[in-house]
Tab-separated table of N, CA and C in Angstrom:
chain	number	residue	atom	x	y	z
B	1	MET	N	-3.233	12.288	4.437
B	1	MET	CA	-2.613	13.262	5.256
B	1	MET	C	-1.149	13.194	4.613
B	2	PRO	N	-0.538	14.195	5.254
B	2	PRO	CA	0.756	14.731	5.029
B	2	PRO	C	1.999	13.423	5.472
B	3	THR	N	3.078	13.437	4.933
B	3	THR	CA	4.221	12.669	5.234
B	3	THR	C	4.022	12.583	6.576
B	4	PRO	N	4.467	13.985	7.158
B	4	PRO	CA	5.767	14.007	8.287
B	4	PRO	C	4.134	13.466	9.348
B	5	VAL	N	2.883	13.396	9.319
B	5	VAL	CA	1.757	12.995	9.826
B	5	VAL	C	2.185	11.405	10.050
B	6	TRP	N	2.204	10.576	8.891
B	6	TRP	CA	2.578	9.468	9.115
B	6	TRP	C	3.699	9.125	9.628
B	7	VAL	N	4.956	9.863	9.449
B	7	VAL	CA	6.587	9.323	10.020
B	7	VAL	C	5.636	9.750	11.487
B	8	LEU	N	5.209	10.293	11.951
B	8	LEU	CA	4.908	11.285	13.406
B	8	LEU	C	4.371	10.071	13.908
B	9	ILE	N	3.328	9.467	13.145
B	9	ILE	CA	2.442	8.103	14.069
B	9	ILE	C	3.475	6.747	14.160
B	10	LEU	N	4.233	6.543	13.105
B	10	LEU	CA	5.147	5.529	13.058
B	10	LEU	C	6.274	5.731	14.616
B	11	CYS	N	6.885	7.231	14.333
B	11	CYS	CA	7.994	7.107	15.058
B	11	CYS	C	7.488	6.740	17.098
B	12	VAL	N	5.905	7.388	17.162
B	12	VAL	CA	5.220	6.971	18.045
B	12	VAL	C	4.933	5.555	18.361
B	13	LEU	N	4.529	4.570	17.651
B	13	LEU	CA	4.491	3.339	17.523
B	13	LEU	C	5.418	3.092	17.960
B	14	VAL	N	6.691	3.114	17.241
B	14	VAL	CA	7.996	2.385	17.720
B	14	VAL	C	8.314	2.546	19.432
B	15	THR	N	8.437	3.994	19.029
B	15	THR	CA	8.910	4.353	20.266
B	15	THR	C	7.891	3.521	21.758
B	16	TRP	N	6.478	3.959	21.454
B	16	TRP	CA	5.699	3.091	22.727
B	16	TRP	C	5.996	1.806	22.628
B	17	LEU	N	6.096	1.374	21.654
B	17	LEU	CA	6.621	-0.199	21.747
B	17	LEU	C	7.771	-0.580	22.460
B	18	ALA	N	8.834	0.289	22.549
B	18	ALA	CA	10.241	0.002	22.754
B	18	ALA	C	10.124	0.556	24.266
B	19	LEU	N	9.355	1.255	24.499
B	19	LEU	CA	9.235	1.855	25.932
B	19	LEU	C	8.122	1.130	26.928
B	20	HIS	N	7.454	0.219	26.342
B	20	HIS	CA	6.320	-0.470	27.269
B	20	HIS	C	6.153	-1.823	26.497
B	21	ARG	N	6.458	-2.536	25.893
B	21	ARG	CA	6.399	-3.780	25.823
B	21	ARG	C	8.047	-4.911	25.102
B	22	MET	N	8.663	-3.745	26.032
B	22	MET	CA	10.180	-4.750	25.602
B	22	MET	C	10.676	-4.285	27.068
B	23	GLY	N	12.131	-5.094	27.504
B	23	GLY	CA	12.777	-4.907	28.350
B	23	GLY	C	13.649	-3.819	28.649
B	24	PHE	N	13.901	-3.233	27.293
B	24	PHE	CA	14.591	-2.099	27.324
B	24	PHE	C	13.880	-0.842	27.734
B	25	GLY	N	12.461	-0.788	27.331
B	25	GLY	CA	11.831	0.134	28.274
B	25	GLY	C	11.706	0.148	29.637
B	26	ARG	N	11.669	-1.282	29.891
B	26	ARG	CA	11.418	-1.296	31.652
B	26	ARG	C	13.095	-0.758	31.911
B	27	GLN	N	13.691	-1.466	31.488
B	27	GLN	CA	15.405	-1.069	31.981
B	27	GLN	C	15.579	0.546	31.926
B	28	VAL	N	15.174	1.561	30.929
B	28	VAL	CA	14.665	3.025	30.565
B	28	VAL	C	14.184	3.421	31.995
B	29	GLN	N	13.050	3.067	32.536
B	29	GLN	CA	12.495	3.724	33.348
B	29	GLN	C	13.163	3.368	34.777
B	30	ALA	N	13.407	2.123	34.638
B	30	ALA	CA	14.352	2.025	36.218
B	30	ALA	C	15.710	2.840	36.272
B	31	ILE	N	16.606	3.098	35.435
B	31	ILE	CA	17.022	4.054	35.281
B	31	ILE	C	17.056	5.546	35.402
B	32	GLY	N	15.846	5.793	34.826
B	32	GLY	CA	14.952	7.178	34.890
B	32	GLY	C	14.647	7.129	36.419
B	33	ALA	N	14.375	6.185	37.155
B	33	ALA	CA	13.855	6.273	38.634
B	33	ALA	C	14.738	6.459	39.621
B	34	ARG	N	15.823	5.394	39.356
B	34	ARG	CA	16.762	5.038	40.325
B	34	ARG	C	17.856	4.730	39.471
B	35	PRO	N	18.992	5.478	39.209
B	35	PRO	CA	20.120	4.965	38.408
B	35	PRO	C	20.948	3.997	39.344
B	36	GLY	N	21.577	4.375	40.397
B	36	GLY	CA	21.919	3.764	41.510
B	36	GLY	C	21.320	2.236	41.896
B	37	VAL	N	19.918	2.006	41.819
B	37	VAL	CA	19.187	0.983	42.180
B	37	VAL	C	19.394	-0.087	40.734
B	38	ALA	N	18.912	0.806	39.658
B	38	ALA	CA	19.530	-0.182	38.562
B	38	ALA	C	20.817	-0.430	38.165
B	39	TRP	N	21.789	0.151	38.537
B	39	TRP	CA	22.765	-0.652	38.290
B	39	TRP	C	23.020	-1.797	39.569
B	40	TYR	N	22.911	-1.619	40.801
B	40	TYR	CA	23.036	-2.621	41.506
B	40	TYR	C	21.910	-3.951	41.080
B	41	SER	N	20.661	-3.689	40.419
B	41	SER	CA	19.819	-4.564	39.764
B	41	SER	C	20.707	-5.448	38.671
B	42	GLY	N	21.713	-4.793	38.328
B	42	GLY	CA	22.523	-5.794	37.096
B	42	GLY	C	22.408	-4.837	35.949
B	43	ILE	N	21.581	-3.788	35.603
B	43	ILE	CA	21.440	-3.229	34.597
B	43	ILE	C	22.742	-2.443	34.211
B	44	ARG	N	23.295	-2.702	32.693
B	44	ARG	CA	24.451	-1.960	32.554
B	44	ARG	C	24.096	-0.631	31.967
B	45	VAL	N	23.611	0.373	33.175
B	45	VAL	CA	23.570	1.352	33.502
B	45	VAL	C	24.368	2.685	31.790
B	46	PRO	N	25.147	2.604	31.507
B	46	PRO	CA	25.893	3.882	30.771
B	46	PRO	C	25.469	3.063	29.257
B	47	SER	N	25.857	1.554	29.227
B	47	SER	CA	25.251	0.842	27.765
B	47	SER	C	23.552	1.479	27.576
B	48	ARG	N	23.326	1.408	28.414
B	48	ARG	CA	21.541	1.643	28.254
B	48	ARG	C	21.298	3.625	28.250
B	49	LEU	N	22.252	4.323	28.562
B	49	LEU	CA	22.332	5.167	28.446
B	49	LEU	C	22.444	5.910	27.075
B	50	THR	N	23.822	5.082	26.658
B	50	THR	CA	24.214	5.700	25.116
B	50	THR	C	22.583	4.941	24.200
B	51	GLN	N	22.581	3.702	24.365
B	51	GLN	CA	21.207	3.481	23.468
B	51	GLN	C	20.308	4.505	23.677
B	52	VAL	N	19.755	4.962	24.448
B	52	VAL	CA	18.909	6.515	24.711
B	52	VAL	C	19.079	7.347	23.752
B	53	TYR	N	20.751	7.469	24.191
B	53	TYR	CA	20.870	8.885	23.318
B	53	TYR	C	21.212	8.778	22.294
B	54	ILE	N	21.243	7.314	21.701
B	54	ILE	CA	21.132	7.131	20.310
B	54	ILE	C	20.057	7.075	19.367
B	55	LEU	N	18.376	6.464	20.072
B	55	LEU	CA	17.326	6.904	19.802
B	55	LEU	C	16.934	7.928	19.354
B	56	ALA	N	17.182	9.032	20.796
B	56	ALA	CA	17.012	10.547	20.658
B	56	ALA	C	17.847	10.958	19.472
B	57	ALA	N	18.866	10.717	18.807
B	57	ALA	CA	19.695	11.404	17.993
B	57	ALA	C	18.996	11.291	16.550
B	58	VAL	N	18.760	9.576	16.578
B	58	VAL	CA	17.636	8.988	15.706
B	58	VAL	C	16.449	9.732	15.453
B	59	LEU	N	15.857	10.101	16.436
B	59	LEU	CA	14.557	10.736	16.167
B	59	LEU	C	14.784	12.377	15.811
B	60	ALA	N	15.583	12.785	16.378
B	60	ALA	CA	16.247	14.401	16.275
B	60	ALA	C	16.497	14.103	14.547
B	61	GLY	N	17.290	13.446	13.974
B	61	GLY	CA	17.608	13.110	12.582
B	61	GLY	C	16.444	13.647	11.621
B	62	ILE	N	15.191	12.427	12.089
B	62	ILE	CA	14.364	12.338	11.005
B	62	ILE	C	13.657	13.568	11.413
B	63	THR	N	13.165	14.306	12.474
B	63	THR	CA	13.344	15.781	12.760
B	63	THR	C	13.723	16.546	11.945
B	64	GLY	N	14.839	16.870	11.722
B	64	GLY	CA	15.802	17.248	11.187
B	64	GLY	C	15.049	17.623	9.398
B	65	ILE	N	15.315	15.892	9.321
B	65	ILE	CA	15.388	15.913	7.571
B	65	ILE	C	13.717	16.497	7.226
B	66	LEU	N	12.893	16.083	8.159
B	66	LEU	CA	11.349	16.450	7.820
B	66	LEU	C	11.234	17.880	7.828
B	67	LEU	N	11.823	18.724	8.424
B	67	LEU	CA	12.064	20.227	8.644
B	67	LEU	C	12.403	20.544	7.568
B	68	SER	N	13.664	19.872	7.253
B	68	SER	CA	14.682	20.898	5.455
B	68	SER	C	13.501	20.165	4.762
B	69	ALA	N	12.915	19.311	4.560
B	69	ALA	CA	12.509	18.778	3.177
B	69	ALA	C	10.901	20.077	3.297
B	70	THR	N	10.668	20.848	4.233
B	70	THR	CA	9.339	21.396	4.589
B	70	THR	C	9.760	22.635	4.288
B	71	VAL	N	10.758	23.305	4.581
B	71	VAL	CA	11.322	24.454	4.666
B	71	VAL	C	11.467	24.843	3.064
B	72	ARG	N	12.380	23.803	2.594
B	72	ARG	CA	12.935	24.498	1.052
B	72	ARG	C	14.433	25.175	1.118
B	73	SER	N	14.563	25.459	2.371
B	73	SER	CA	15.425	26.990	1.962
B	73	SER	C	16.578	26.310	3.039
B	74	TYR	N	18.003	26.460	2.957
B	74	TYR	CA	18.512	26.414	4.263
B	74	TYR	C	18.943	27.762	4.986
B	75	VAL	N	18.551	27.621	6.197
B	75	VAL	CA	18.687	28.460	7.357
B	75	VAL	C	19.534	28.165	8.540
B	76	PRO	N	20.542	28.766	8.359
B	76	PRO	CA	21.584	27.701	9.862
B	76	PRO	C	20.508	28.376	10.948
B	77	MET	N	20.726	27.427	11.578
B	77	MET	CA	20.019	27.756	12.893
B	77	MET	C	18.689	27.339	13.305
B	78	SER	N	18.011	27.355	11.924
B	78	SER	CA	16.784	27.326	12.078
B	78	SER	C	15.995	26.620	13.247
B	79	GLY	N	16.838	25.616	13.384
B	79	GLY	CA	16.028	24.033	14.365
B	79	GLY	C	15.919	25.326	15.989
B	80	ASN	N	16.500	26.252	16.150
B	80	ASN	CA	16.566	26.860	17.414
B	80	ASN	C	15.373	27.430	17.633
B	81	ALA	N	14.459	27.694	16.730
B	81	ALA	CA	13.357	28.193	17.174
B	81	ALA	C	11.926	27.186	17.710
B	82	PHE	N	12.688	25.986	17.713
B	82	PHE	CA	11.596	24.818	18.057
B	82	PHE	C	12.134	24.298	19.389
B	83	LEU	N	13.502	24.632	20.085
B	83	LEU	CA	13.454	24.070	21.294
B	83	LEU	C	13.077	24.413	22.346
B	84	LEU	N	12.477	26.017	22.261
B	84	LEU	CA	11.380	25.878	23.238
B	84	LEU	C	9.991	25.328	23.395
B	85	ASP	N	9.514	25.387	22.321
B	85	ASP	CA	8.349	24.208	22.410
B	85	ASP	C	8.513	22.751	22.163
B	86	ALA	N	9.681	22.376	22.034
B	86	ALA	CA	9.938	20.835	22.717
B	86	ALA	C	10.225	20.626	24.355
B	87	ILE	N	10.815	21.662	24.869
B	87	ILE	CA	10.754	21.331	26.304
B	87	ILE	C	9.467	21.449	26.645
B	88	GLY	N	8.981	22.864	26.044
B	88	GLY	CA	7.698	23.318	26.892
B	88	GLY	C	6.459	21.811	26.743
B	89	ALA	N	6.629	21.575	25.863
B	89	ALA	CA	5.709	19.793	25.528
B	89	ALA	C	6.203	19.200	26.166
B	90	THR	N	7.567	18.505	26.524
B	90	THR	CA	7.239	17.960	27.506
B	90	THR	C	7.130	18.138	29.118
B	91	PHE	N	7.344	19.584	29.216
B	91	PHE	CA	7.071	19.656	30.770
B	91	PHE	C	5.314	19.905	30.770
B	92	ILE	N	4.867	20.478	29.793
B	92	ILE	CA	3.185	20.193	29.861
B	92	ILE	C	2.973	18.678	29.987
B	93	GLY	N	2.938	18.034	29.416
B	93	GLY	CA	3.218	16.386	29.374
B	93	GLY	C	3.303	15.644	30.487
B	94	THR	N	4.517	16.029	31.226
B	94	THR	CA	5.045	15.733	32.579
B	94	THR	C	4.070	16.310	33.631
B	95	THR	N	3.289	17.533	33.676
B	95	THR	CA	2.589	17.934	34.430
B	95	THR	C	1.029	17.092	34.052
B	96	ILE	N	0.671	16.866	32.751
B	96	ILE	CA	-0.527	16.230	32.758
B	96	ILE	C	-0.421	14.599	33.818
B	97	SER	N	0.455	13.690	33.482
B	97	SER	CA	0.788	12.589	34.329
B	97	SER	C	0.876	12.728	36.063
B	98	ARG	N	0.179	11.514	36.361
B	98	ARG	CA	-0.396	11.334	37.803
B	98	ARG	C	0.949	11.096	38.468
B	99	GLU	N	2.260	10.080	37.946
B	99	GLU	CA	3.490	10.168	38.513
B	99	GLU	C	3.818	11.612	38.360
B	100	ARG	N	3.641	12.146	37.630
B	100	ARG	CA	4.662	13.612	37.311
B	100	ARG	C	5.959	13.065	36.065
B	101	ARG	N	5.605	12.020	35.262
B	101	ARG	CA	6.873	11.465	34.870
B	101	ARG	C	6.355	12.287	33.385
B	102	PRO	N	7.591	11.839	32.290
B	102	PRO	CA	7.351	12.115	31.106
B	102	PRO	C	6.443	11.067	30.582
B	103	SER	N	5.620	10.507	29.223
B	103	SER	CA	5.067	9.978	29.074
B	103	SER	C	4.872	10.392	26.819
B	104	ILE	N	4.782	9.369	26.239
B	104	ILE	CA	4.432	9.841	24.968
B	104	ILE	C	3.297	10.220	24.880
B	105	LEU	N	2.137	10.022	25.246
B	105	LEU	CA	0.842	10.610	25.357
B	105	LEU	C	0.935	12.054	25.777
B	106	GLY	N	1.322	12.422	26.952
B	106	GLY	CA	1.546	13.538	27.878
B	106	GLY	C	2.295	14.392	26.645
B	107	THR	N	3.453	14.021	26.254
B	107	THR	CA	4.128	15.294	25.494
B	107	THR	C	3.268	15.172	24.081
B	108	LEU	N	2.366	13.854	23.852
B	108	LEU	CA	1.801	14.427	22.160
B	108	LEU	C	0.370	15.646	22.749
B	109	LEU	N	0.217	15.576	24.058
B	109	LEU	CA	-1.144	16.397	23.972
B	109	LEU	C	-0.051	17.643	24.451
B	110	GLY	N	1.018	17.874	24.928
B	110	GLY	CA	1.418	19.016	25.437
B	110	GLY	C	2.082	19.539	23.910
B	111	VAL	N	2.186	18.808	22.714
B	111	VAL	CA	2.339	19.455	21.531
B	111	VAL	C	1.099	19.907	20.939
B	112	ALA	N	-0.244	19.726	21.027
B	112	ALA	CA	-1.316	19.748	20.421
B	112	ALA	C	-1.446	21.373	21.156
B	113	LEU	N	-1.363	21.174	22.392
B	113	LEU	CA	-1.471	22.530	23.234
B	113	LEU	C	-0.993	23.418	22.675
B	114	LEU	N	0.348	23.567	22.349
B	114	LEU	CA	1.387	24.325	22.050
B	114	LEU	C	0.889	24.919	20.608
B	115	ALA	N	0.500	23.748	19.716
B	115	ALA	CA	0.241	23.939	18.468
B	115	ALA	C	-0.749	24.861	18.299
B	116	MET	N	-1.728	24.180	19.303
B	116	MET	CA	-2.942	25.467	19.304
B	116	MET	C	-2.974	27.130	19.801
B	117	VAL	N	-1.865	27.116	20.564
B	117	VAL	CA	-1.844	27.912	21.281
B	117	VAL	C	-1.018	29.157	20.211
B	118	LYS	N	0.220	28.323	19.670
B	118	LYS	CA	0.633	28.988	18.337
B	118	LYS	C	0.135	29.793	17.513
B	119	ASN	N	-0.595	28.893	17.150
B	119	ASN	CA	-2.002	29.176	15.807
B	119	ASN	C	-2.699	30.241	16.553
B	120	GLY	N	-2.865	30.424	17.729
B	120	GLY	CA	-3.899	31.512	18.100
B	120	GLY	C	-3.374	32.709	18.091
B	121	LEU	N	-1.972	32.812	18.741
B	121	LEU	CA	-1.183	33.616	18.476
B	121	LEU	C	-0.978	34.525	17.247
B	122	LEU	N	-0.614	33.273	16.537
B	122	LEU	CA	-0.605	33.663	15.151
B	122	LEU	C	-2.058	34.344	14.662
B	123	LEU	N	-2.779	34.145	14.743
B	123	LEU	CA	-4.245	34.645	14.152
B	123	LEU	C	-4.373	35.915	14.623
B	124	ILE	N	-3.797	36.099	16.174
B	124	ILE	CA	-4.559	37.248	16.336
B	124	ILE	C	-3.670	38.718	16.231
B	125	GLY	N	-2.105	37.897	15.524
B	125	GLY	CA	-1.241	38.811	14.390
B	125	GLY	C	0.170	39.012	15.347
B	126	TRP	N	0.219	38.156	16.440
B	126	TRP	CA	1.215	38.367	17.263
B	126	TRP	C	2.768	38.023	16.214
B	127	ASN	N	3.853	39.006	16.180
B	127	ASN	CA	5.022	38.096	15.335
B	127	ASN	C	5.351	37.068	16.289
B	128	PHE	N	6.619	36.783	15.658
B	128	PHE	CA	7.381	35.484	16.171
B	128	PHE	C	7.831	35.923	17.516
B	129	TYR	N	8.388	36.942	17.704
B	129	TYR	CA	9.431	37.269	18.951
B	129	TYR	C	8.123	37.492	20.126
B	130	TRP	N	7.421	37.641	20.031
B	130	TRP	CA	6.058	37.832	21.091
B	130	TRP	C	5.441	36.428	21.265
B	131	GLN	N	5.401	35.845	20.135
B	131	GLN	CA	4.721	34.072	20.384
B	131	GLN	C	5.781	33.244	20.898
B	132	GLN	N	6.849	33.178	21.080
B	132	GLN	CA	7.582	32.945	21.823
B	132	GLN	C	7.760	33.299	23.236
B	133	VAL	N	7.399	34.679	23.575
B	133	VAL	CA	7.146	35.117	25.178
B	133	VAL	C	5.875	34.005	25.380
B	134	GLY	N	4.855	34.629	25.031
B	134	GLY	CA	3.537	33.641	24.950
B	134	GLY	C	3.761	31.945	25.251
B	135	ILE	N	4.210	31.319	24.624
B	135	ILE	CA	4.502	29.982	24.845
B	135	ILE	C	5.448	29.649	26.452
B	136	GLY	N	6.605	30.697	26.447
B	136	GLY	CA	7.035	30.589	27.833
B	136	GLY	C	6.477	31.172	28.907
B	137	VAL	N	5.731	32.126	28.845
B	137	VAL	CA	4.614	32.112	29.892
B	137	VAL	C	3.606	31.185	30.133
B	138	LEU	N	3.188	30.834	28.965
B	138	LEU	CA	2.095	29.720	29.186
B	138	LEU	C	2.835	28.551	29.946
B	139	VAL	N	3.823	28.071	29.525
B	139	VAL	CA	4.642	26.967	29.950
B	139	VAL	C	5.228	27.014	31.700
B	140	PHE	N	5.272	28.126	31.760
B	140	PHE	CA	5.904	29.100	33.384
B	140	PHE	C	4.310	28.857	33.878
B	141	ALA	N	3.440	28.920	33.453
B	141	ALA	CA	2.407	28.914	34.351
B	141	ALA	C	1.697	27.578	34.290
B	142	VAL	N	1.702	26.680	33.743
B	142	VAL	CA	1.247	25.905	34.064
B	142	VAL	C	2.094	24.892	34.782
B	143	LEU	N	3.442	25.038	34.725
B	143	LEU	CA	4.329	24.338	35.855
B	143	LEU	C	4.283	25.150	37.190
B	144	ALA	N	4.096	25.871	37.114
B	144	ALA	CA	3.555	26.903	38.820
B	144	ALA	C	2.166	26.543	38.984
B	145	LEU	N	1.050	26.186	38.207
B	145	LEU	CA	0.026	25.885	38.340
B	145	LEU	C	0.015	23.949	39.353
B	146	SER	N	1.056	23.578	37.859
B	146	SER	CA	1.196	21.854	38.867
B	146	SER	C	1.639	22.090	39.789
B	147	PHE	N	3.171	22.530	39.900
B	147	PHE	CA	3.359	22.837	41.548
B	147	PHE	C	2.247	23.372	42.791
B	148	GLY	N	1.580	24.397	42.206
B	148	GLY	CA	0.860	25.004	43.331
B	148	GLY	C	-0.302	23.546	43.622
B	149	LEU	N	-0.441	22.720	42.675
B	149	LEU	CA	-1.688	21.971	42.819
B	149	LEU	C	-1.206	20.810	43.771
B	150	GLN	N	0.216	20.263	43.472
B	150	GLN	CA	0.841	19.084	44.067
B	150	GLN	C	1.106	19.356	45.470
B	151	ARG	N	1.495	20.871	45.670
B	151	ARG	CA	1.696	20.838	47.300
B	151	ARG	C	0.106	20.855	48.137
B	152	ARG	N	-0.709	21.292	47.650
B	152	ARG	CA	-1.960	21.016	48.031
B	152	ARG	C	-2.576	19.422	48.932
B	153	HIS	N	-1.992	18.316	47.802
B	153	HIS	CA	-2.606	17.047	48.218
B	153	HIS	C	-1.281	16.754	49.147
């Protein structure tokens, strides 16, 4: 398997353990659900949020290193192309969850769905800009369908 896949597995495992098997994860979920209640419960919200931002920055740094190692050339702002994919995968993963909350497994499923769609659009010959439009339409359709189904129940 390629090195980025091993790094992905390691990052997913460490993040899942931190969020589901440690007090850190319970506190982060409490802050995400109700920050005011978490503060009154004794959780130091600003400190925990700082730790979450640091964890996100470390993961983004690892991703940047892997991207620069595979591209082999310097292209300023090359990461902007992945912004829609990251946001879209998170939103698609959120719609998969029954609680309508982000999860690691849901985000991975969203990434897999977007990767298949992007590969399909590439195989039929769409250029990069139309692929971005297709991904945007897909994310919008999934969110619209999710909200439509949520209102029925």
